[in-house]
Amino acid sequence: MSKIKTVAELAAEGRKPEFLFWVGCAGSFDEKSKKVSKAFAKILQSAQIDFAILGMEESCTGDPAKRAGNEFLFQMMALQNIDVLNRYGIKKIVTACPHCFNTLKNEYPSLGGHYEVYHHSQLLQKLLDENRIPLQESSFEGKSVTYHDPCYLGRANGEYQAPRQVLTKLIRELKEMERHAERAMCCGAGGAQMFKEAEKGNKEVNIERTEQALKVHPDIIAVGCPFCKTMLSDGVKHFDQEDQTKVFDIAEIVASSLMQ
């Protein structure tokens, strides 16, 4: 994979990228999510997409502050990001994080941030439909896969088909959990369970959701969110199923099938 340029570096050359790849906090700092960022960047380069990142100029979208009820802090963070994005004339943004996707798409316009925002599954579907991603036989061929719907992609934005259409181009069998698409259950991170101690109860949310996934006996649980990946990976570990069932982001699955 060749070096990824920042928007600032392109601006110094008098150029603007077609897409800004918004990496997000998880994609920048979490070890599991960094693999997803690299996989998606590799796909974009293979598809010859003109993209760049903000690098050190990217900061949190403010989503956690807003969901926690701190509207003032959210607006401060959002306005800072909008100032940077507008200064560079950014028009299109793609991100692998549904939380970033939802905030950039739905919360930023009222503050002056108007962009065409894609979740990475949506752009991957578009590129695959246009035969712009050079693929070889998938290393996941013959594997059974189930897909977990992220809340901020599905419930919040009504996107259920793009991730499934990406997966069905690469795998033989997509096994749906009993609760999927509009009836899908949250992994727990959308309700902040990833960041705090669980409330009293019989079972943690991510354990319940992982149990639902394991009932269909998948080789792979596919996800489209860094937080879902962490929660379901922990769930698989809880059931001592790490050798039998792997958790991968859809970008990792596509990247594994890229023609070398």
PDB file of C-alpha atoms in Angstrom:
ATOM      1  CA  MET A   1       0.000   0.000   0.000  1.00  0.00           C
ATOM      2  CA  SER A   2       1.417   3.373  -1.013  1.00  0.00           C
ATOM      3  CA  LYS A   3       1.594   6.379   1.310  1.00  0.00           C
ATOM      4  CA  ILE A   4      -1.726   8.058   2.037  1.00  0.00           C
ATOM      5  CA  LYS A   5      -1.615  11.812   1.627  1.00  0.00           C
ATOM      6  CA  THR A   6      -3.278  14.326   3.905  1.00  0.00           C
ATOM      7  CA  VAL A   7      -5.643  16.959   2.583  1.00  0.00           C
ATOM      8  CA  ALA A   8      -3.079  19.580   3.609  1.00  0.00           C
ATOM      9  CA  GLU A   9      -0.415  17.929   1.451  1.00  0.00           C
ATOM     10  CA  LEU A  10      -2.760  17.910  -1.533  1.00  0.00           C
ATOM     11  CA  ALA A  11      -3.718  21.536  -0.879  1.00  0.00           C
ATOM     12  CA  ALA A  12      -0.025  22.451  -1.008  1.00  0.00           C
ATOM     13  CA  GLU A  13       0.034  20.909  -4.495  1.00  0.00           C
ATOM     14  CA  GLY A  14      -3.062  22.894  -5.465  1.00  0.00           C
ATOM     15  CA  ARG A  15      -5.299  19.816  -5.456  1.00  0.00           C
ATOM     16  CA  LYS A  16      -8.401  18.559  -3.616  1.00  0.00           C
ATOM     17  CA  PRO A  17      -9.330  14.886  -3.170  1.00  0.00           C
ATOM     18  CA  GLU A  18     -12.613  13.498  -4.470  1.00  0.00           C
ATOM     19  CA  PHE A  19     -13.162  11.825  -1.087  1.00  0.00           C
ATOM     20  CA  LEU A  20     -12.051  12.579   2.419  1.00  0.00           C
ATOM     21  CA  PHE A  21     -11.589   9.325   4.336  1.00  0.00           C
ATOM     22  CA  TRP A  22     -12.748  10.211   7.864  1.00  0.00           C
ATOM     23  CA  VAL A  23     -10.791   7.696   9.928  1.00  0.00           C
ATOM     24  CA  GLY A  24     -12.452   8.376  13.282  1.00  0.00           C
ATOM     25  CA  CYS A  25     -11.177   7.922  16.826  1.00  0.00           C
ATOM     26  CA  ALA A  26     -11.502   4.131  16.873  1.00  0.00           C
ATOM     27  CA  GLY A  27      -9.969   3.787  13.416  1.00  0.00           C
ATOM     28  CA  SER A  28      -7.018   5.894  14.519  1.00  0.00           C
ATOM     29  CA  PHE A  29      -6.259   4.537  17.984  1.00  0.00           C
ATOM     30  CA  ASP A  30      -7.862   1.118  18.569  1.00  0.00           C
ATOM     31  CA  GLU A  31      -5.649  -1.749  17.397  1.00  0.00           C
ATOM     32  CA  LYS A  32      -8.498  -3.835  15.923  1.00  0.00           C
ATOM     33  CA  SER A  33      -9.977  -0.810  14.178  1.00  0.00           C
ATOM     34  CA  LYS A  34      -6.632   0.316  12.766  1.00  0.00           C
ATOM     35  CA  LYS A  35      -6.627  -2.918  10.748  1.00  0.00           C
ATOM     36  CA  VAL A  36     -10.004  -1.917   9.298  1.00  0.00           C
ATOM     37  CA  SER A  37      -8.704   1.555   8.375  1.00  0.00           C
ATOM     38  CA  LYS A  38      -5.714   0.040   6.597  1.00  0.00           C
ATOM     39  CA  ALA A  39      -7.897  -2.527   4.810  1.00  0.00           C
ATOM     40  CA  PHE A  40     -10.310   0.138   3.573  1.00  0.00           C
ATOM     41  CA  ALA A  41      -7.488   2.444   2.460  1.00  0.00           C
ATOM     42  CA  LYS A  42      -5.953  -0.463   0.541  1.00  0.00           C
ATOM     43  CA  ILE A  43      -9.277  -1.034  -1.237  1.00  0.00           C
ATOM     44  CA  LEU A  44      -9.594   2.650  -2.147  1.00  0.00           C
ATOM     45  CA  GLN A  45      -6.096   2.640  -3.608  1.00  0.00           C
ATOM     46  CA  SER A  46      -6.786  -0.563  -5.569  1.00  0.00           C
ATOM     47  CA  ALA A  47      -9.950   1.032  -6.966  1.00  0.00           C
ATOM     48  CA  GLN A  48      -7.911   4.136  -7.867  1.00  0.00           C
ATOM     49  CA  ILE A  49     -10.104   6.411  -5.779  1.00  0.00           C
ATOM     50  CA  ASP A  50      -8.717   9.897  -5.280  1.00  0.00           C
ATOM     51  CA  PHE A  51      -8.827  10.265  -1.494  1.00  0.00           C
ATOM     52  CA  ALA A  52      -6.952  11.770   1.411  1.00  0.00           C
ATOM     53  CA  ILE A  53      -7.171  11.982   5.192  1.00  0.00           C
ATOM     54  CA  LEU A  54      -7.014  14.913   7.591  1.00  0.00           C
ATOM     55  CA  GLY A  55      -4.309  13.318   9.716  1.00  0.00           C
ATOM     56  CA  MET A  56      -3.543  15.414  12.779  1.00  0.00           C
ATOM     57  CA  GLU A  57      -6.239  17.901  11.768  1.00  0.00           C
ATOM     58  CA  GLU A  58      -8.993  15.331  12.354  1.00  0.00           C
ATOM     59  CA  SER A  59     -10.595  15.337  15.785  1.00  0.00           C
ATOM     60  CA  CYS A  60     -13.608  13.572  17.308  1.00  0.00           C
ATOM     61  CA  THR A  61     -16.918  14.403  15.615  1.00  0.00           C
ATOM     62  CA  GLY A  62     -18.403  15.135  19.032  1.00  0.00           C
ATOM     63  CA  ASP A  63     -20.836  12.225  18.853  1.00  0.00           C
ATOM     64  CA  PRO A  64     -20.049  10.830  22.348  1.00  0.00           C
ATOM     65  CA  ALA A  65     -20.521  14.279  23.900  1.00  0.00           C
ATOM     66  CA  LYS A  66     -23.868  14.738  22.156  1.00  0.00           C
ATOM     67  CA  ARG A  67     -25.179  11.309  23.120  1.00  0.00           C
ATOM     68  CA  ALA A  68     -24.117  11.984  26.713  1.00  0.00           C
ATOM     69  CA  GLY A  69     -26.189  15.182  26.672  1.00  0.00           C
ATOM     70  CA  ASN A  70     -23.384  17.735  26.476  1.00  0.00           C
ATOM     71  CA  GLU A  71     -24.698  19.753  23.530  1.00  0.00           C
ATOM     72  CA  PHE A  72     -22.352  22.672  24.206  1.00  0.00           C
ATOM     73  CA  LEU A  73     -19.239  20.488  23.958  1.00  0.00           C
ATOM     74  CA  PHE A  74     -20.628  18.754  20.865  1.00  0.00           C
ATOM     75  CA  GLN A  75     -21.174  22.049  19.068  1.00  0.00           C
ATOM     76  CA  MET A  76     -17.689  23.281  19.964  1.00  0.00           C
ATOM     77  CA  MET A  77     -16.127  20.110  18.527  1.00  0.00           C
ATOM     78  CA  ALA A  78     -18.401  20.055  15.486  1.00  0.00           C
ATOM     79  CA  LEU A  79     -17.781  23.705  14.588  1.00  0.00           C
ATOM     80  CA  GLN A  80     -14.031  23.166  14.810  1.00  0.00           C
ATOM     81  CA  ASN A  81     -14.272  20.224  12.398  1.00  0.00           C
ATOM     82  CA  ILE A  82     -16.611  22.081  10.063  1.00  0.00           C
ATOM     83  CA  ASP A  83     -14.182  24.987   9.907  1.00  0.00           C
ATOM     84  CA  VAL A  84     -11.397  22.613   8.836  1.00  0.00           C
ATOM     85  CA  LEU A  85     -13.558  20.747   6.300  1.00  0.00           C
ATOM     86  CA  ASN A  86     -14.955  23.905   4.732  1.00  0.00           C
ATOM     87  CA  ARG A  87     -11.545  25.542   4.592  1.00  0.00           C
ATOM     88  CA  TYR A  88     -10.342  22.653   2.421  1.00  0.00           C
ATOM     89  CA  GLY A  89     -13.519  22.636   0.339  1.00  0.00           C
ATOM     90  CA  ILE A  90     -14.412  19.051   1.205  1.00  0.00           C
ATOM     91  CA  LYS A  91     -17.534  17.797  -0.600  1.00  0.00           C
ATOM     92  CA  LYS A  92     -17.532  14.003  -0.136  1.00  0.00           C
ATOM     93  CA  ILE A  93     -16.720  12.077   3.047  1.00  0.00           C
ATOM     94  CA  VAL A  94     -16.516   8.323   3.614  1.00  0.00           C
ATOM     95  CA  THR A  95     -16.073   6.679   7.003  1.00  0.00           C
ATOM     96  CA  ALA A  96     -16.017   3.138   8.379  1.00  0.00           C
ATOM     97  CA  CYS A  97     -17.704   4.245  11.610  1.00  0.00           C
ATOM     98  CA  PRO A  98     -21.536   4.479  11.660  1.00  0.00           C
ATOM     99  CA  HIS A  99     -21.370   6.869  14.626  1.00  0.00           C
ATOM    100  CA  CYS A 100     -19.186   9.289  12.639  1.00  0.00           C
ATOM    101  CA  PHE A 101     -21.353   8.664   9.566  1.00  0.00           C
ATOM    102  CA  ASN A 102     -24.564   9.534  11.408  1.00  0.00           C
ATOM    103  CA  THR A 103     -23.113  12.663  13.024  1.00  0.00           C
ATOM    104  CA  LEU A 104     -21.463  14.041   9.884  1.00  0.00           C
ATOM    105  CA  LYS A 105     -24.540  13.279   7.774  1.00  0.00           C
ATOM    106  CA  ASN A 106     -27.350  14.297  10.109  1.00  0.00           C
ATOM    107  CA  GLU A 107     -25.970  16.600  12.812  1.00  0.00           C
ATOM    108  CA  TYR A 108     -23.451  18.765  10.953  1.00  0.00           C
ATOM    109  CA  PRO A 109     -25.750  20.379   8.324  1.00  0.00           C
ATOM    110  CA  SER A 110     -27.566  22.517  10.915  1.00  0.00           C
ATOM    111  CA  LEU A 111     -24.165  23.896  11.971  1.00  0.00           C
ATOM    112  CA  GLY A 112     -23.019  24.727   8.438  1.00  0.00           C
ATOM    113  CA  GLY A 113     -21.397  21.428   7.483  1.00  0.00           C
ATOM    114  CA  HIS A 114     -22.994  20.225   4.241  1.00  0.00           C
ATOM    115  CA  TYR A 115     -21.320  17.142   2.776  1.00  0.00           C
ATOM    116  CA  GLU A 116     -22.133  14.021   0.793  1.00  0.00           C
ATOM    117  CA  VAL A 117     -21.452  11.384   3.439  1.00  0.00           C
ATOM    118  CA  TYR A 118     -21.005   7.644   2.809  1.00  0.00           C
ATOM    119  CA  HIS A 119     -20.634   4.708   5.144  1.00  0.00           C
ATOM    120  CA  HIS A 120     -17.841   2.550   3.773  1.00  0.00           C
ATOM    121  CA  SER A 121     -20.292  -0.276   2.961  1.00  0.00           C
ATOM    122  CA  GLN A 122     -22.199   2.078   0.654  1.00  0.00           C
ATOM    123  CA  LEU A 123     -19.078   3.103  -1.244  1.00  0.00           C
ATOM    124  CA  LEU A 124     -17.854  -0.503  -1.371  1.00  0.00           C
ATOM    125  CA  GLN A 125     -21.174  -1.585  -2.869  1.00  0.00           C
ATOM    126  CA  LYS A 126     -20.980   1.180  -5.477  1.00  0.00           C
ATOM    127  CA  LEU A 127     -17.408   0.288  -6.429  1.00  0.00           C
ATOM    128  CA  LEU A 128     -18.191  -3.432  -6.637  1.00  0.00           C
ATOM    129  CA  ASP A 129     -21.267  -2.766  -8.787  1.00  0.00           C
ATOM    130  CA  GLU A 130     -19.060  -0.711 -11.132  1.00  0.00           C
ATOM    131  CA  ASN A 131     -16.377  -3.462 -11.178  1.00  0.00           C
ATOM    132  CA  ARG A 132     -13.796  -0.978  -9.934  1.00  0.00           C
ATOM    133  CA  ILE A 133     -12.358  -3.235  -7.212  1.00  0.00           C
ATOM    134  CA  PRO A 134      -9.973  -5.820  -8.723  1.00  0.00           C
ATOM    135  CA  LEU A 135     -10.912  -9.094  -7.028  1.00  0.00           C
ATOM    136  CA  GLN A 136      -9.520 -12.599  -7.001  1.00  0.00           C
ATOM    137  CA  GLU A 137     -11.128 -15.654  -5.427  1.00  0.00           C
ATOM    138  CA  SER A 138     -12.077 -14.771  -1.867  1.00  0.00           C
ATOM    139  CA  SER A 139     -10.162 -16.426   0.951  1.00  0.00           C
ATOM    140  CA  PHE A 140     -13.569 -16.556   2.642  1.00  0.00           C
ATOM    141  CA  GLU A 141     -15.046 -18.705  -0.135  1.00  0.00           C
ATOM    142  CA  GLY A 142     -16.967 -21.579   1.403  1.00  0.00           C
ATOM    143  CA  LYS A 143     -17.235 -19.896   4.791  1.00  0.00           C
ATOM    144  CA  SER A 144     -20.618 -19.239   6.362  1.00  0.00           C
ATOM    145  CA  VAL A 145     -21.110 -15.631   7.433  1.00  0.00           C
ATOM    146  CA  THR A 146     -23.688 -13.815   9.517  1.00  0.00           C
ATOM    147  CA  TYR A 147     -23.966 -10.037   9.529  1.00  0.00           C
ATOM    148  CA  HIS A 148     -24.675  -7.856  12.557  1.00  0.00           C
ATOM    149  CA  ASP A 149     -26.448  -4.558  11.799  1.00  0.00           C
ATOM    150  CA  PRO A 150     -24.916  -1.518  13.549  1.00  0.00           C
ATOM    151  CA  CYS A 151     -27.611   0.659  15.151  1.00  0.00           C
ATOM    152  CA  TYR A 152     -26.359   3.931  13.701  1.00  0.00           C
ATOM    153  CA  LEU A 153     -26.246   2.507  10.193  1.00  0.00           C
ATOM    154  CA  GLY A 154     -29.468   0.505  10.306  1.00  0.00           C
ATOM    155  CA  ARG A 155     -31.990   1.966  12.739  1.00  0.00           C
ATOM    156  CA  ALA A 156     -30.719   5.529  12.521  1.00  0.00           C
ATOM    157  CA  ASN A 157     -30.165   5.700   8.760  1.00  0.00           C
ATOM    158  CA  GLY A 158     -32.135   2.827   7.249  1.00  0.00           C
ATOM    159  CA  GLU A 159     -29.139   1.218   5.533  1.00  0.00           C
ATOM    160  CA  TYR A 160     -29.496  -2.556   5.625  1.00  0.00           C
ATOM    161  CA  GLN A 161     -28.810  -3.630   2.048  1.00  0.00           C
ATOM    162  CA  ALA A 162     -25.382  -2.209   1.161  1.00  0.00           C
ATOM    163  CA  PRO A 163     -23.382  -4.360   3.608  1.00  0.00           C
ATOM    164  CA  ARG A 164     -25.297  -7.483   2.616  1.00  0.00           C
ATOM    165  CA  GLN A 165     -24.835  -6.826  -1.087  1.00  0.00           C
ATOM    166  CA  VAL A 166     -21.097  -6.417  -0.531  1.00  0.00           C
ATOM    167  CA  LEU A 167     -20.899  -9.692   1.392  1.00  0.00           C
ATOM    168  CA  THR A 168     -22.967 -11.727  -1.068  1.00  0.00           C
ATOM    169  CA  LYS A 169     -20.551 -10.783  -3.865  1.00  0.00           C
ATOM    170  CA  LEU A 170     -17.725 -12.466  -1.950  1.00  0.00           C
ATOM    171  CA  ILE A 171     -19.171 -15.345   0.035  1.00  0.00           C
ATOM    172  CA  ARG A 172     -21.342 -18.340  -0.720  1.00  0.00           C
ATOM    173  CA  GLU A 173     -23.631 -18.319   2.286  1.00  0.00           C
ATOM    174  CA  LEU A 174     -25.032 -15.453   4.355  1.00  0.00           C
ATOM    175  CA  LYS A 175     -26.841 -16.799   7.390  1.00  0.00           C
ATOM    176  CA  GLU A 176     -29.215 -14.305   8.942  1.00  0.00           C
ATOM    177  CA  MET A 177     -29.717 -14.198  12.692  1.00  0.00           C
ATOM    178  CA  GLU A 178     -33.311 -14.417  13.881  1.00  0.00           C
ATOM    179  CA  ARG A 179     -33.094 -10.734  14.815  1.00  0.00           C
ATOM    180  CA  HIS A 180     -31.640  -8.921  11.811  1.00  0.00           C
ATOM    181  CA  ALA A 181     -32.171  -5.803   9.678  1.00  0.00           C
ATOM    182  CA  GLU A 182     -35.068  -3.756  11.102  1.00  0.00           C
ATOM    183  CA  ARG A 183     -35.384  -6.175  14.042  1.00  0.00           C
ATOM    184  CA  ALA A 184     -31.654  -6.333  14.805  1.00  0.00           C
ATOM    185  CA  MET A 185     -30.486  -6.006  18.381  1.00  0.00           C
ATOM    186  CA  CYS A 186     -27.839  -3.523  19.519  1.00  0.00           C
ATOM    187  CA  CYS A 187     -24.438  -4.949  20.482  1.00  0.00           C
ATOM    188  CA  GLY A 188     -24.502  -2.660  23.520  1.00  0.00           C
ATOM    189  CA  ALA A 189     -21.948  -0.065  22.429  1.00  0.00           C
ATOM    190  CA  GLY A 190     -24.654   2.205  21.011  1.00  0.00           C
ATOM    191  CA  GLY A 191     -25.974   2.456  24.544  1.00  0.00           C
ATOM    192  CA  ALA A 192     -22.473   3.217  25.874  1.00  0.00           C
ATOM    193  CA  GLN A 193     -22.029  -0.228  27.472  1.00  0.00           C
ATOM    194  CA  MET A 194     -18.561  -0.362  25.937  1.00  0.00           C
ATOM    195  CA  PHE A 195     -17.434   2.580  28.036  1.00  0.00           C
ATOM    196  CA  LYS A 196     -18.873   1.830  31.473  1.00  0.00           C
ATOM    197  CA  GLU A 197     -19.758  -0.878  33.931  1.00  0.00           C
ATOM    198  CA  ALA A 198     -22.931  -2.767  33.044  1.00  0.00           C
ATOM    199  CA  GLU A 199     -26.128  -2.195  34.989  1.00  0.00           C
ATOM    200  CA  LYS A 200     -27.429  -4.965  37.203  1.00  0.00           C
ATOM    201  CA  GLY A 201     -29.002  -7.792  35.259  1.00  0.00           C
ATOM    202  CA  ASN A 202     -28.716 -11.424  34.256  1.00  0.00           C
ATOM    203  CA  LYS A 203     -26.678 -10.939  31.081  1.00  0.00           C
ATOM    204  CA  GLU A 204     -24.697  -8.201  29.354  1.00  0.00           C
ATOM    205  CA  VAL A 205     -26.043  -6.952  26.021  1.00  0.00           C
ATOM    206  CA  ASN A 206     -23.052  -8.002  23.923  1.00  0.00           C
ATOM    207  CA  ILE A 207     -23.242 -11.530  25.361  1.00  0.00           C
ATOM    208  CA  GLU A 208     -26.913 -11.771  24.403  1.00  0.00           C
ATOM    209  CA  ARG A 209     -26.211 -10.536  20.872  1.00  0.00           C
ATOM    210  CA  THR A 210     -23.220 -12.835  20.410  1.00  0.00           C
ATOM    211  CA  GLU A 211     -25.343 -15.747  21.583  1.00  0.00           C
ATOM    212  CA  GLN A 212     -27.870 -14.906  18.854  1.00  0.00           C
ATOM    213  CA  ALA A 213     -25.080 -14.849  16.258  1.00  0.00           C
ATOM    214  CA  LEU A 214     -23.559 -18.153  17.384  1.00  0.00           C
ATOM    215  CA  LYS A 215     -26.948 -19.879  17.116  1.00  0.00           C
ATOM    216  CA  VAL A 216     -26.619 -19.857  13.311  1.00  0.00           C
ATOM    217  CA  HIS A 217     -23.150 -21.473  13.577  1.00  0.00           C
ATOM    218  CA  PRO A 218     -21.215 -18.969  11.447  1.00  0.00           C
ATOM    219  CA  ASP A 219     -17.534 -19.207  10.622  1.00  0.00           C
ATOM    220  CA  ILE A 220     -17.490 -15.405  10.533  1.00  0.00           C
ATOM    221  CA  ILE A 221     -19.497 -12.631  12.159  1.00  0.00           C
ATOM    222  CA  ALA A 222     -19.280  -9.654   9.805  1.00  0.00           C
ATOM    223  CA  VAL A 223     -19.660  -6.141  11.179  1.00  0.00           C
ATOM    224  CA  GLY A 224     -19.632  -2.601   9.843  1.00  0.00           C
ATOM    225  CA  CYS A 225     -18.721  -0.682  12.995  1.00  0.00           C
ATOM    226  CA  PRO A 226     -15.568  -0.553  15.155  1.00  0.00           C
ATOM    227  CA  PHE A 227     -17.563  -0.645  18.384  1.00  0.00           C
ATOM    228  CA  CYS A 228     -19.642  -3.622  17.235  1.00  0.00           C
ATOM    229  CA  LYS A 229     -16.384  -5.386  16.359  1.00  0.00           C
ATOM    230  CA  THR A 230     -15.055  -4.924  19.893  1.00  0.00           C
ATOM    231  CA  MET A 231     -18.307  -5.933  21.599  1.00  0.00           C
ATOM    232  CA  LEU A 232     -18.856  -9.059  19.498  1.00  0.00           C
ATOM    233  CA  SER A 233     -15.180 -10.072  19.671  1.00  0.00           C
ATOM    234  CA  ASP A 234     -15.466  -9.911  23.454  1.00  0.00           C
ATOM    235  CA  GLY A 235     -18.664 -11.955  23.229  1.00  0.00           C
ATOM    236  CA  VAL A 236     -17.011 -14.651  21.118  1.00  0.00           C
ATOM    237  CA  LYS A 237     -14.148 -14.746  23.625  1.00  0.00           C
ATOM    238  CA  HIS A 238     -16.677 -15.099  26.463  1.00  0.00           C
ATOM    239  CA  PHE A 239     -18.012 -18.287  24.847  1.00  0.00           C
ATOM    240  CA  ASP A 240     -14.482 -19.612  24.094  1.00  0.00           C
ATOM    241  CA  GLN A 241     -15.323 -19.682  20.379  1.00  0.00           C
ATOM    242  CA  GLU A 242     -12.356 -17.657  19.104  1.00  0.00           C
ATOM    243  CA  ASP A 243     -10.938 -20.587  17.111  1.00  0.00           C
ATOM    244  CA  GLN A 244     -14.290 -21.463  15.527  1.00  0.00           C
ATOM    245  CA  THR A 245     -15.788 -18.011  14.855  1.00  0.00           C
ATOM    246  CA  LYS A 246     -13.931 -14.887  13.744  1.00  0.00           C
ATOM    247  CA  VAL A 247     -15.216 -11.304  13.776  1.00  0.00           C
ATOM    248  CA  PHE A 248     -14.270  -9.181  10.751  1.00  0.00           C
ATOM    249  CA  ASP A 249     -15.318  -5.831   9.380  1.00  0.00           C
ATOM    250  CA  ILE A 250     -16.657  -6.019   5.831  1.00  0.00           C
ATOM    251  CA  ALA A 251     -13.669  -3.964   4.631  1.00  0.00           C
ATOM    252  CA  GLU A 252     -11.315  -6.668   5.920  1.00  0.00           C
ATOM    253  CA  ILE A 253     -13.312  -9.296   4.033  1.00  0.00           C
ATOM    254  CA  VAL A 254     -13.158  -7.302   0.782  1.00  0.00           C
ATOM    255  CA  ALA A 255      -9.457  -6.473   1.245  1.00  0.00           C
ATOM    256  CA  SER A 256      -8.606 -10.165   1.667  1.00  0.00           C
ATOM    257  CA  SER A 257      -9.997 -10.744  -1.840  1.00  0.00           C
ATOM    258  CA  LEU A 258      -8.065  -7.990  -3.615  1.00  0.00           C
ATOM    259  CA  MET A 259      -6.054  -9.023  -6.646  1.00  0.00           C
ATOM    260  CA  GLN A 260      -2.386  -8.744  -5.751  1.00  0.00           C
TER     261      GLN A 260
END
